[in-house]
PDB file of C-alpha atoms in Angstrom:
ATOM      1  CA  UNK A   1      -5.081  -7.733   7.910  1.00 93.00           C
ATOM      2  CA  UNK A   2      -3.579  -4.417   6.863  1.00 96.00           C
ATOM      3  CA  UNK A   3       0.163  -4.124   7.423  1.00 97.00           C
ATOM      4  CA  UNK A   4       2.972  -2.230   5.690  1.00 97.00           C
ATOM      5  CA  UNK A   5       6.694  -2.469   6.473  1.00 98.00           C
ATOM      6  CA  UNK A   6       9.172  -0.120   4.806  1.00 98.00           C
ATOM      7  CA  UNK A   7      12.907   0.326   5.242  1.00 98.00           C
ATOM      8  CA  UNK A   8      14.296   3.267   3.307  1.00 98.00           C
ATOM      9  CA  UNK A   9      15.578   6.803   3.606  1.00 97.00           C
ATOM     10  CA  UNK A  10      13.636  10.004   4.179  1.00 97.00           C
ATOM     11  CA  UNK A  11      13.675  11.582   0.728  1.00 96.00           C
ATOM     12  CA  UNK A  12      13.172  15.152   1.963  1.00 95.00           C
ATOM     13  CA  UNK A  13      13.017  16.894   5.325  1.00 94.00           C
ATOM     14  CA  UNK A  14       9.915  15.765   7.262  1.00 95.00           C
ATOM     15  CA  UNK A  15       7.076  18.263   7.598  1.00 95.00           C
ATOM     16  CA  UNK A  16       5.594  18.870  11.054  1.00 94.00           C
ATOM     17  CA  UNK A  17       2.361  20.792  11.601  1.00 94.00           C
ATOM     18  CA  UNK A  18      -0.563  21.098  13.970  1.00 93.00           C
ATOM     19  CA  UNK A  19      -4.181  21.010  12.822  1.00 92.00           C
ATOM     20  CA  UNK A  20      -6.700  22.066  15.478  1.00 91.00           C
ATOM     21  CA  UNK A  21      -4.588  20.596  18.253  1.00 91.00           C
ATOM     22  CA  UNK A  22      -3.596  17.425  16.375  1.00 93.00           C
ATOM     23  CA  UNK A  23       0.131  16.976  15.704  1.00 95.00           C
ATOM     24  CA  UNK A  24       0.861  15.704  12.192  1.00 96.00           C
ATOM     25  CA  UNK A  25       4.079  14.457  10.600  1.00 95.00           C
ATOM     26  CA  UNK A  26       4.328  13.934   6.845  1.00 96.00           C
ATOM     27  CA  UNK A  27       7.307  12.406   5.084  1.00 96.00           C
ATOM     28  CA  UNK A  28       8.197  10.241   2.105  1.00 96.00           C
ATOM     29  CA  UNK A  29      10.365   7.139   2.495  1.00 97.00           C
ATOM     30  CA  UNK A  30      12.212   5.865  -0.573  1.00 96.00           C
ATOM     31  CA  UNK A  31      14.218   2.794  -1.434  1.00 96.00           C
ATOM     32  CA  UNK A  32      14.662   0.082  -4.041  1.00 94.00           C
ATOM     33  CA  UNK A  33      13.202  -3.411  -4.253  1.00 88.00           C
ATOM     34  CA  UNK A  34      15.122  -6.059  -6.136  1.00 85.00           C
ATOM     35  CA  UNK A  35      13.582  -8.598  -8.480  1.00 81.00           C
ATOM     36  CA  UNK A  36      16.184 -10.877  -9.948  1.00 78.00           C
ATOM     37  CA  UNK A  37      18.975  -8.719 -11.343  1.00 84.00           C
ATOM     38  CA  UNK A  38      16.793  -5.593 -11.565  1.00 86.00           C
ATOM     39  CA  UNK A  39      16.024  -2.849  -9.043  1.00 87.00           C
ATOM     40  CA  UNK A  40      12.779  -0.876  -8.913  1.00 90.00           C
ATOM     41  CA  UNK A  41      12.484   2.386  -6.943  1.00 93.00           C
ATOM     42  CA  UNK A  42       9.658   2.722  -4.432  1.00 94.00           C
ATOM     43  CA  UNK A  43       8.262   5.663  -2.478  1.00 94.00           C
ATOM     44  CA  UNK A  44       5.838   5.574   0.426  1.00 94.00           C
ATOM     45  CA  UNK A  45       4.042   8.665   1.688  1.00 94.00           C
ATOM     46  CA  UNK A  46       3.840   8.333   5.477  1.00 96.00           C
ATOM     47  CA  UNK A  47       1.529  10.214   7.857  1.00 95.00           C
ATOM     48  CA  UNK A  48       1.963  10.013  11.635  1.00 96.00           C
ATOM     49  CA  UNK A  49      -0.675  11.518  13.924  1.00 94.00           C
ATOM     50  CA  UNK A  50      -1.027  12.426  17.587  1.00 93.00           C
ATOM     51  CA  UNK A  51       1.309  11.663  20.478  1.00 91.00           C
ATOM     52  CA  UNK A  52       3.747   9.640  18.351  1.00 91.00           C
ATOM     53  CA  UNK A  53       4.770  12.810  16.511  1.00 94.00           C
ATOM     54  CA  UNK A  54       6.525  14.406  19.512  1.00 91.00           C
ATOM     55  CA  UNK A  55       8.873  11.454  20.052  1.00 88.00           C
ATOM     56  CA  UNK A  56       9.711  11.310  16.346  1.00 88.00           C
ATOM     57  CA  UNK A  57      10.325  15.048  16.239  1.00 88.00           C
ATOM     58  CA  UNK A  58      12.690  14.818  19.218  1.00 88.00           C
ATOM     59  CA  UNK A  59      14.795  12.286  17.301  1.00 87.00           C
ATOM     60  CA  UNK A  60      15.694  15.047  14.841  1.00 90.00           C
ATOM     61  CA  UNK A  61      14.935  13.081  11.685  1.00 92.00           C
ATOM     62  CA  UNK A  62      16.294  14.691   8.529  1.00 94.00           C
ATOM     63  CA  UNK A  63      16.597  14.112   4.805  1.00 95.00           C
ATOM     64  CA  UNK A  64      18.686  11.025   4.074  1.00 96.00           C
ATOM     65  CA  UNK A  65      18.133   9.333   7.442  1.00 96.00           C
ATOM     66  CA  UNK A  66      17.439   5.600   7.246  1.00 97.00           C
ATOM     67  CA  UNK A  67      14.213   4.548   8.963  1.00 97.00           C
ATOM     68  CA  UNK A  68      11.994   1.571   9.640  1.00 98.00           C
ATOM     69  CA  UNK A  69       8.291   2.332   9.206  1.00 98.00           C
ATOM     70  CA  UNK A  70       5.496  -0.010  10.276  1.00 98.00           C
ATOM     71  CA  UNK A  71       1.916   0.971   9.639  1.00 97.00           C
ATOM     72  CA  UNK A  72      -1.250   0.448   7.627  1.00 96.00           C
ATOM     73  CA  UNK A  73      -2.463   1.497   4.198  1.00 95.00           C
ATOM     74  CA  UNK A  74      -5.253   4.050   4.155  1.00 91.00           C
ATOM     75  CA  UNK A  75      -7.130   5.754   1.363  1.00 86.00           C
ATOM     76  CA  UNK A  76      -7.542   9.523   1.515  1.00 83.00           C
ATOM     77  CA  UNK A  77     -10.179  11.123  -0.724  1.00 80.00           C
ATOM     78  CA  UNK A  78     -10.815  14.742  -1.663  1.00 79.00           C
ATOM     79  CA  UNK A  79     -12.371  16.934  -4.328  1.00 79.00           C
ATOM     80  CA  UNK A  80     -10.423  19.381  -6.489  1.00 78.00           C
ATOM     81  CA  UNK A  81     -11.429  23.004  -7.024  1.00 78.00           C
ATOM     82  CA  UNK A  82     -12.819  21.886 -10.365  1.00 78.00           C
ATOM     83  CA  UNK A  83     -15.098  19.357  -8.690  1.00 79.00           C
ATOM     84  CA  UNK A  84     -13.086  16.276  -9.687  1.00 76.00           C
ATOM     85  CA  UNK A  85     -12.852  13.452  -7.172  1.00 78.00           C
ATOM     86  CA  UNK A  86      -9.354  12.308  -6.240  1.00 78.00           C
ATOM     87  CA  UNK A  87      -7.971   9.693  -3.877  1.00 79.00           C
ATOM     88  CA  UNK A  88      -4.526   8.518  -2.817  1.00 84.00           C
ATOM     89  CA  UNK A  89      -3.018   5.686  -0.834  1.00 89.00           C
ATOM     90  CA  UNK A  90      -0.872   6.697   2.113  1.00 92.00           C
ATOM     91  CA  UNK A  91       0.720   4.886   5.016  1.00 96.00           C
ATOM     92  CA  UNK A  92      -0.531   5.578   8.520  1.00 96.00           C
ATOM     93  CA  UNK A  93       2.687   5.224  10.504  1.00 96.00           C
ATOM     94  CA  UNK A  94       2.253   3.330  13.767  1.00 95.00           C
ATOM     95  CA  UNK A  95       5.964   2.830  14.479  1.00 95.00           C
ATOM     96  CA  UNK A  96       8.875   4.860  13.091  1.00 96.00           C
ATOM     97  CA  UNK A  97      12.436   4.012  14.127  1.00 95.00           C
ATOM     98  CA  UNK A  98      15.709   5.566  13.007  1.00 95.00           C
ATOM     99  CA  UNK A  99      18.258   2.964  11.891  1.00 96.00           C
ATOM    100  CA  UNK A 100      21.909   3.027  12.908  1.00 94.00           C
ATOM    101  CA  UNK A 101      24.683   2.303  10.465  1.00 92.00           C
ATOM    102  CA  UNK A 102      25.746   3.557   7.058  1.00 92.00           C
ATOM    103  CA  UNK A 103      23.348   3.174   4.148  1.00 95.00           C
ATOM    104  CA  UNK A 104      24.112   4.016   0.540  1.00 95.00           C
ATOM    105  CA  UNK A 105      21.732   6.525  -1.041  1.00 95.00           C
ATOM    106  CA  UNK A 106      21.052   7.800  -4.525  1.00 94.00           C
ATOM    107  CA  UNK A 107      19.627  11.151  -5.599  1.00 94.00           C
ATOM    108  CA  UNK A 108      16.512  10.838  -7.737  1.00 92.00           C
ATOM    109  CA  UNK A 109      15.428  13.118 -10.574  1.00 90.00           C
ATOM    110  CA  UNK A 110      13.518  15.454  -8.247  1.00 90.00           C
ATOM    111  CA  UNK A 111      16.425  15.895  -5.827  1.00 92.00           C
ATOM    112  CA  UNK A 112      15.230  13.437  -3.183  1.00 94.00           C
ATOM    113  CA  UNK A 113      17.495  10.882  -1.512  1.00 96.00           C
ATOM    114  CA  UNK A 114      16.531   7.235  -1.972  1.00 96.00           C
ATOM    115  CA  UNK A 115      18.131   4.241  -0.251  1.00 97.00           C
ATOM    116  CA  UNK A 116      19.887   1.784  -2.543  1.00 94.00           C
ATOM    117  CA  UNK A 117      18.125  -1.295  -1.267  1.00 91.00           C
ATOM    118  CA  UNK A 118      15.617  -1.389   1.557  1.00 94.00           C
ATOM    119  CA  UNK A 119      12.457  -3.257   2.441  1.00 96.00           C
ATOM    120  CA  UNK A 120       8.992  -2.962   0.922  1.00 97.00           C
ATOM    121  CA  UNK A 121       6.375  -5.398   2.220  1.00 97.00           C
ATOM    122  CA  UNK A 122       2.581  -5.125   2.163  1.00 98.00           C
ATOM    123  CA  UNK A 123       0.216  -7.718   3.675  1.00 98.00           C
ATOM    124  CA  UNK A 124      -3.524  -7.276   3.164  1.00 98.00           C
ATOM    125  CA  UNK A 125      -6.694  -9.292   3.521  1.00 96.00           C
ATOM    126  CA  UNK A 126     -10.095  -8.211   2.276  1.00 96.00           C
ATOM    127  CA  UNK A 127     -12.781  -8.833  -0.332  1.00 96.00           C
ATOM    128  CA  UNK A 128     -12.737  -8.230  -4.072  1.00 96.00           C
ATOM    129  CA  UNK A 129     -14.854  -5.240  -5.027  1.00 95.00           C
ATOM    130  CA  UNK A 130     -15.470  -6.529  -8.554  1.00 94.00           C
ATOM    131  CA  UNK A 131     -14.911  -9.574 -10.752  1.00 94.00           C
ATOM    132  CA  UNK A 132     -11.300 -10.043 -11.804  1.00 92.00           C
ATOM    133  CA  UNK A 133     -10.603  -9.163 -15.443  1.00 90.00           C
ATOM    134  CA  UNK A 134      -7.472 -10.620 -17.013  1.00 93.00           C
ATOM    135  CA  UNK A 135      -5.729  -9.162 -20.043  1.00 94.00           C
ATOM    136  CA  UNK A 136      -2.751 -10.409 -22.036  1.00 94.00           C
ATOM    137  CA  UNK A 137       0.446  -8.383 -22.459  1.00 94.00           C
ATOM    138  CA  UNK A 138       3.878  -9.078 -23.909  1.00 94.00           C
ATOM    139  CA  UNK A 139       4.972  -9.804 -20.309  1.00 91.00           C
ATOM    140  CA  UNK A 140       2.198 -12.340 -19.767  1.00 94.00           C
ATOM    141  CA  UNK A 141      -1.256 -12.343 -18.219  1.00 95.00           C
ATOM    142  CA  UNK A 142      -2.071  -9.486 -15.832  1.00 95.00           C
ATOM    143  CA  UNK A 143      -5.081  -8.392 -13.793  1.00 95.00           C
ATOM    144  CA  UNK A 144      -5.818  -5.404 -11.575  1.00 94.00           C
ATOM    145  CA  UNK A 145      -7.895  -6.410  -8.562  1.00 96.00           C
ATOM    146  CA  UNK A 146      -9.867  -3.921  -6.463  1.00 95.00           C
ATOM    147  CA  UNK A 147      -9.475  -5.016  -2.866  1.00 96.00           C
ATOM    148  CA  UNK A 148     -11.734  -3.687  -0.110  1.00 95.00           C
ATOM    149  CA  UNK A 149      -9.886  -3.603   3.225  1.00 96.00           C
ATOM    150  CA  UNK A 150     -12.153  -2.660   6.134  1.00 91.00           C
ATOM    151  CA  UNK A 151     -10.855  -0.846   9.203  1.00 88.00           C
ATOM    152  CA  UNK A 152     -12.958  -0.711  12.378  1.00 87.00           C
ATOM    153  CA  UNK A 153     -12.508   1.168  15.653  1.00 83.00           C
ATOM    154  CA  UNK A 154     -14.381   2.622  18.612  1.00 85.00           C
ATOM    155  CA  UNK A 155     -14.575   6.425  18.696  1.00 83.00           C
ATOM    156  CA  UNK A 156     -14.297   8.662  21.759  1.00 83.00           C
ATOM    157  CA  UNK A 157     -18.065   8.383  22.298  1.00 86.00           C
ATOM    158  CA  UNK A 158     -17.892   4.588  22.409  1.00 88.00           C
ATOM    159  CA  UNK A 159     -19.519   4.193  18.994  1.00 87.00           C
ATOM    160  CA  UNK A 160     -18.291   1.519  16.591  1.00 91.00           C
ATOM    161  CA  UNK A 161     -16.966   3.016  13.347  1.00 88.00           C
ATOM    162  CA  UNK A 162     -15.893   1.449  10.057  1.00 89.00           C
ATOM    163  CA  UNK A 163     -14.042   2.678   6.990  1.00 90.00           C
ATOM    164  CA  UNK A 164     -13.250   0.762   3.819  1.00 92.00           C
ATOM    165  CA  UNK A 165      -9.960   1.405   2.041  1.00 93.00           C
ATOM    166  CA  UNK A 166      -9.883   0.484  -1.657  1.00 93.00           C
ATOM    167  CA  UNK A 167      -6.525  -0.820  -2.862  1.00 94.00           C
ATOM    168  CA  UNK A 168      -5.581  -1.705  -6.427  1.00 94.00           C
ATOM    169  CA  UNK A 169      -3.602  -4.963  -6.511  1.00 96.00           C
ATOM    170  CA  UNK A 170      -1.815  -6.069  -9.686  1.00 96.00           C
ATOM    171  CA  UNK A 171      -1.233  -9.792 -10.208  1.00 96.00           C
ATOM    172  CA  UNK A 172       0.873 -11.318 -12.971  1.00 95.00           C
ATOM    173  CA  UNK A 173       1.130 -14.577 -14.917  1.00 94.00           C
ATOM    174  CA  UNK A 174      -0.035 -17.630 -12.934  1.00 94.00           C
ATOM    175  CA  UNK A 175      -1.551 -15.407 -10.257  1.00 95.00           C
ATOM    176  CA  UNK A 176      -3.531 -13.536 -12.910  1.00 95.00           C
ATOM    177  CA  UNK A 177      -4.667 -16.761 -14.563  1.00 94.00           C
ATOM    178  CA  UNK A 178      -5.839 -18.096 -11.227  1.00 91.00           C
ATOM    179  CA  UNK A 179      -7.563 -14.808 -10.396  1.00 93.00           C
ATOM    180  CA  UNK A 180      -9.628 -15.009 -13.595  1.00 91.00           C
ATOM    181  CA  UNK A 181     -12.152 -17.245 -11.817  1.00 92.00           C
ATOM    182  CA  UNK A 182     -12.484 -14.934  -8.802  1.00 94.00           C
ATOM    183  CA  UNK A 183     -15.726 -13.018  -8.432  1.00 95.00           C
ATOM    184  CA  UNK A 184     -16.853  -9.965  -6.529  1.00 96.00           C
ATOM    185  CA  UNK A 185     -16.889 -10.663  -2.788  1.00 95.00           C
ATOM    186  CA  UNK A 186     -14.155 -13.328  -2.838  1.00 96.00           C
ATOM    187  CA  UNK A 187     -12.104 -13.093   0.396  1.00 96.00           C
ATOM    188  CA  UNK A 188      -8.360 -13.050  -0.272  1.00 96.00           C
ATOM    189  CA  UNK A 189      -5.000 -12.484   1.380  1.00 97.00           C
ATOM    190  CA  UNK A 190      -2.221 -10.880  -0.640  1.00 96.00           C
ATOM    191  CA  UNK A 191       1.431 -10.197  -0.033  1.00 98.00           C
ATOM    192  CA  UNK A 192       3.431  -7.868  -2.201  1.00 97.00           C
ATOM    193  CA  UNK A 193       5.053  -4.458  -2.518  1.00 96.00           C
ATOM    194  CA  UNK A 194       4.008  -0.857  -3.006  1.00 94.00           C
ATOM    195  CA  UNK A 195       4.721   0.324  -6.546  1.00 92.00           C
ATOM    196  CA  UNK A 196       4.448   3.740  -8.133  1.00 85.00           C
ATOM    197  CA  UNK A 197       2.857   4.220 -11.527  1.00 80.00           C
ATOM    198  CA  UNK A 198       2.463   7.297 -13.711  1.00 78.00           C
ATOM    199  CA  UNK A 199       0.620   8.110 -16.907  1.00 75.00           C
ATOM    200  CA  UNK A 200      -0.677  11.045 -18.930  1.00 78.00           C
ATOM    201  CA  UNK A 201      -4.438  11.548 -19.037  1.00 76.00           C
ATOM    202  CA  UNK A 202      -6.443  12.595 -22.090  1.00 77.00           C
ATOM    203  CA  UNK A 203      -6.051  16.269 -21.141  1.00 78.00           C
ATOM    204  CA  UNK A 204      -2.265  15.895 -21.164  1.00 79.00           C
ATOM    205  CA  UNK A 205      -1.879  16.051 -17.382  1.00 77.00           C
ATOM    206  CA  UNK A 206       0.653  13.783 -15.700  1.00 77.00           C
ATOM    207  CA  UNK A 207      -0.945  11.532 -13.085  1.00 76.00           C
ATOM    208  CA  UNK A 208       0.698   9.447 -10.383  1.00 79.00           C
ATOM    209  CA  UNK A 209      -0.796   6.550  -8.501  1.00 82.00           C
ATOM    210  CA  UNK A 210       0.278   3.938  -6.021  1.00 88.00           C
ATOM    211  CA  UNK A 211      -0.837   0.334  -5.898  1.00 93.00           C
ATOM    212  CA  UNK A 212       0.305  -3.055  -4.639  1.00 96.00           C
ATOM    213  CA  UNK A 213       2.025  -5.581  -6.886  1.00 96.00           C
ATOM    214  CA  UNK A 214       1.378  -9.045  -5.465  1.00 96.00           C
ATOM    215  CA  UNK A 215       3.851 -11.920  -5.328  1.00 95.00           C
ATOM    216  CA  UNK A 216       1.636 -14.177  -3.196  1.00 95.00           C
ATOM    217  CA  UNK A 217      -2.121 -14.718  -3.239  1.00 94.00           C
ATOM    218  CA  UNK A 218      -4.300 -16.848  -1.000  1.00 94.00           C
ATOM    219  CA  UNK A 219      -8.015 -17.409  -1.459  1.00 93.00           C
ATOM    220  CA  UNK A 220      -9.495 -17.497   2.037  1.00 94.00           C
ATOM    221  CA  UNK A 221     -12.067 -20.140   2.842  1.00 86.00           C
ATOM    222  CA  UNK A 222     -15.372 -19.183   4.405  1.00 75.00           C
ATOM    223  CA  UNK A 223     -16.415 -21.268   7.395  1.00 70.00           C
ATOM    224  CA  UNK A 224     -19.944 -22.342   8.233  1.00 66.00           C
ATOM    225  CA  UNK A 225     -20.700 -22.087  11.958  1.00 61.00           C
ATOM    226  CA  UNK A 226     -23.966 -23.861  12.852  1.00 61.00           C
ATOM    227  CA  UNK A 227     -25.482 -22.613  16.105  1.00 59.00           C
ATOM    228  CA  UNK A 228     -25.580 -26.110  17.611  1.00 55.00           C
ATOM    229  CA  UNK A 229     -22.010 -27.122  16.875  1.00 51.00           C
ATOM    230  CA  UNK A 230     -18.489 -25.889  17.420  1.00 52.00           C
ATOM    231  CA  UNK A 231     -16.267 -25.025  14.464  1.00 48.00           C
ATOM    232  CA  UNK A 232     -13.843 -27.736  13.434  1.00 46.00           C
ATOM    233  CA  UNK A 233     -10.101 -27.291  13.015  1.00 48.00           C
ATOM    234  CA  UNK A 234      -8.863 -24.764  10.511  1.00 45.00           C
ATOM    235  CA  UNK A 235      -8.908 -25.771   6.881  1.00 46.00           C
ATOM    236  CA  UNK A 236      -5.887 -24.968   4.809  1.00 45.00           C
ATOM    237  CA  UNK A 237      -6.571 -22.034   2.442  1.00 47.00           C
ATOM    238  CA  UNK A 238      -5.701 -22.326  -1.205  1.00 48.00           C
ATOM    239  CA  UNK A 239      -2.304 -20.789  -1.903  1.00 46.00           C
ATOM    240  CA  UNK A 240      -1.038 -19.450  -5.196  1.00 48.00           C
ATOM    241  CA  UNK A 241       2.508 -18.145  -5.468  1.00 47.00           C
ATOM    242  CA  UNK A 242       3.955 -16.123  -8.270  1.00 48.00           C
ATOM    243  CA  UNK A 243       7.368 -16.103  -9.826  1.00 45.00           C
ATOM    244  CA  UNK A 244       9.255 -12.815  -9.513  1.00 41.00           C
ATOM    245  CA  UNK A 245       7.033 -10.149 -11.002  1.00 43.00           C
ATOM    246  CA  UNK A 246       7.963  -7.220 -13.174  1.00 41.00           C
ATOM    247  CA  UNK A 247       6.667  -3.688 -12.699  1.00 40.00           C
ATOM    248  CA  UNK A 248       3.553  -2.906 -14.707  1.00 37.00           C
ATOM    249  CA  UNK A 249       3.473   0.258 -16.766  1.00 36.00           C
ATOM    250  CA  UNK A 250       0.856   1.162 -16.953  1.00 32.00           C
ATOM    251  CA  UNK A 251     -18.461   0.321  -7.576  1.00 36.00           C
ATOM    252  CA  UNK A 252     -15.059   1.255  -6.084  1.00 33.00           C
ATOM    253  CA  UNK A 253     -13.662   4.795  -6.252  1.00 37.00           C
ATOM    254  CA  UNK A 254     -10.582   5.438  -8.377  1.00 40.00           C
ATOM    255  CA  UNK A 255      -7.186   5.468  -6.696  1.00 43.00           C
ATOM    256  CA  UNK A 256      -4.945   8.107  -8.206  1.00 47.00           C
ATOM    257  CA  UNK A 257      -2.816  11.209  -7.776  1.00 46.00           C
ATOM    258  CA  UNK A 258      -0.443  10.065  -5.071  1.00 41.00           C
ATOM    259  CA  UNK A 259       1.895  13.064  -4.579  1.00 38.00           C
ATOM    260  CA  UNK A 260       5.579  12.314  -4.024  1.00 36.00           C
TER     261      UNK A 260
END
């Protein structure tokens, strides 16, 4: 599973372009997710490709418009002029709808318009790319999981293609303690929200990244399917739920430099 649902406002005017006959729309959707009595801003970089772009363009979307975006997370990788490898998580928009009604917005520090409120939901299933490592902080136990989410499709020549997207998933407290026993290859389902993180590297450059902060974690059970028997009814997977999490400050490729 790879599903993202965002409700927010378009922070800046959408950018439309054509690359070798392929229509491309790029925009950033911003809002706030509430946890208890606190609000945390979120931003999702959305790419829409192909025939969907024309219908979105005809809707005349502009900065500050409220939208519903449904899509999938994908990892884009590139190399800088200096030869450094970079990657970023973006949302491949499969459905973009303009919302009717009045929505309160707030201007952020860079001049973008962000919805006060909104929706930020990510649902993923995949396999851990490495053993979970738990560390202790003043906010409790925390672990960053590297989740491999595989996408498969048939190309125009009828050939089966696959691509693995690597997603960093942060789990807190009881989820982190439970994750401590998880090893590379463990199949899991997570539910959470996109969060933005920034830091300064050792050269003094500001870096931005995007990851998923989980509020729900399920360890998926593998089924044995003998050739001479039919599979039995579904077993119930182990479920671990977290209390409301707090934003973290703070071999799979690195996931960094998400521009927004």
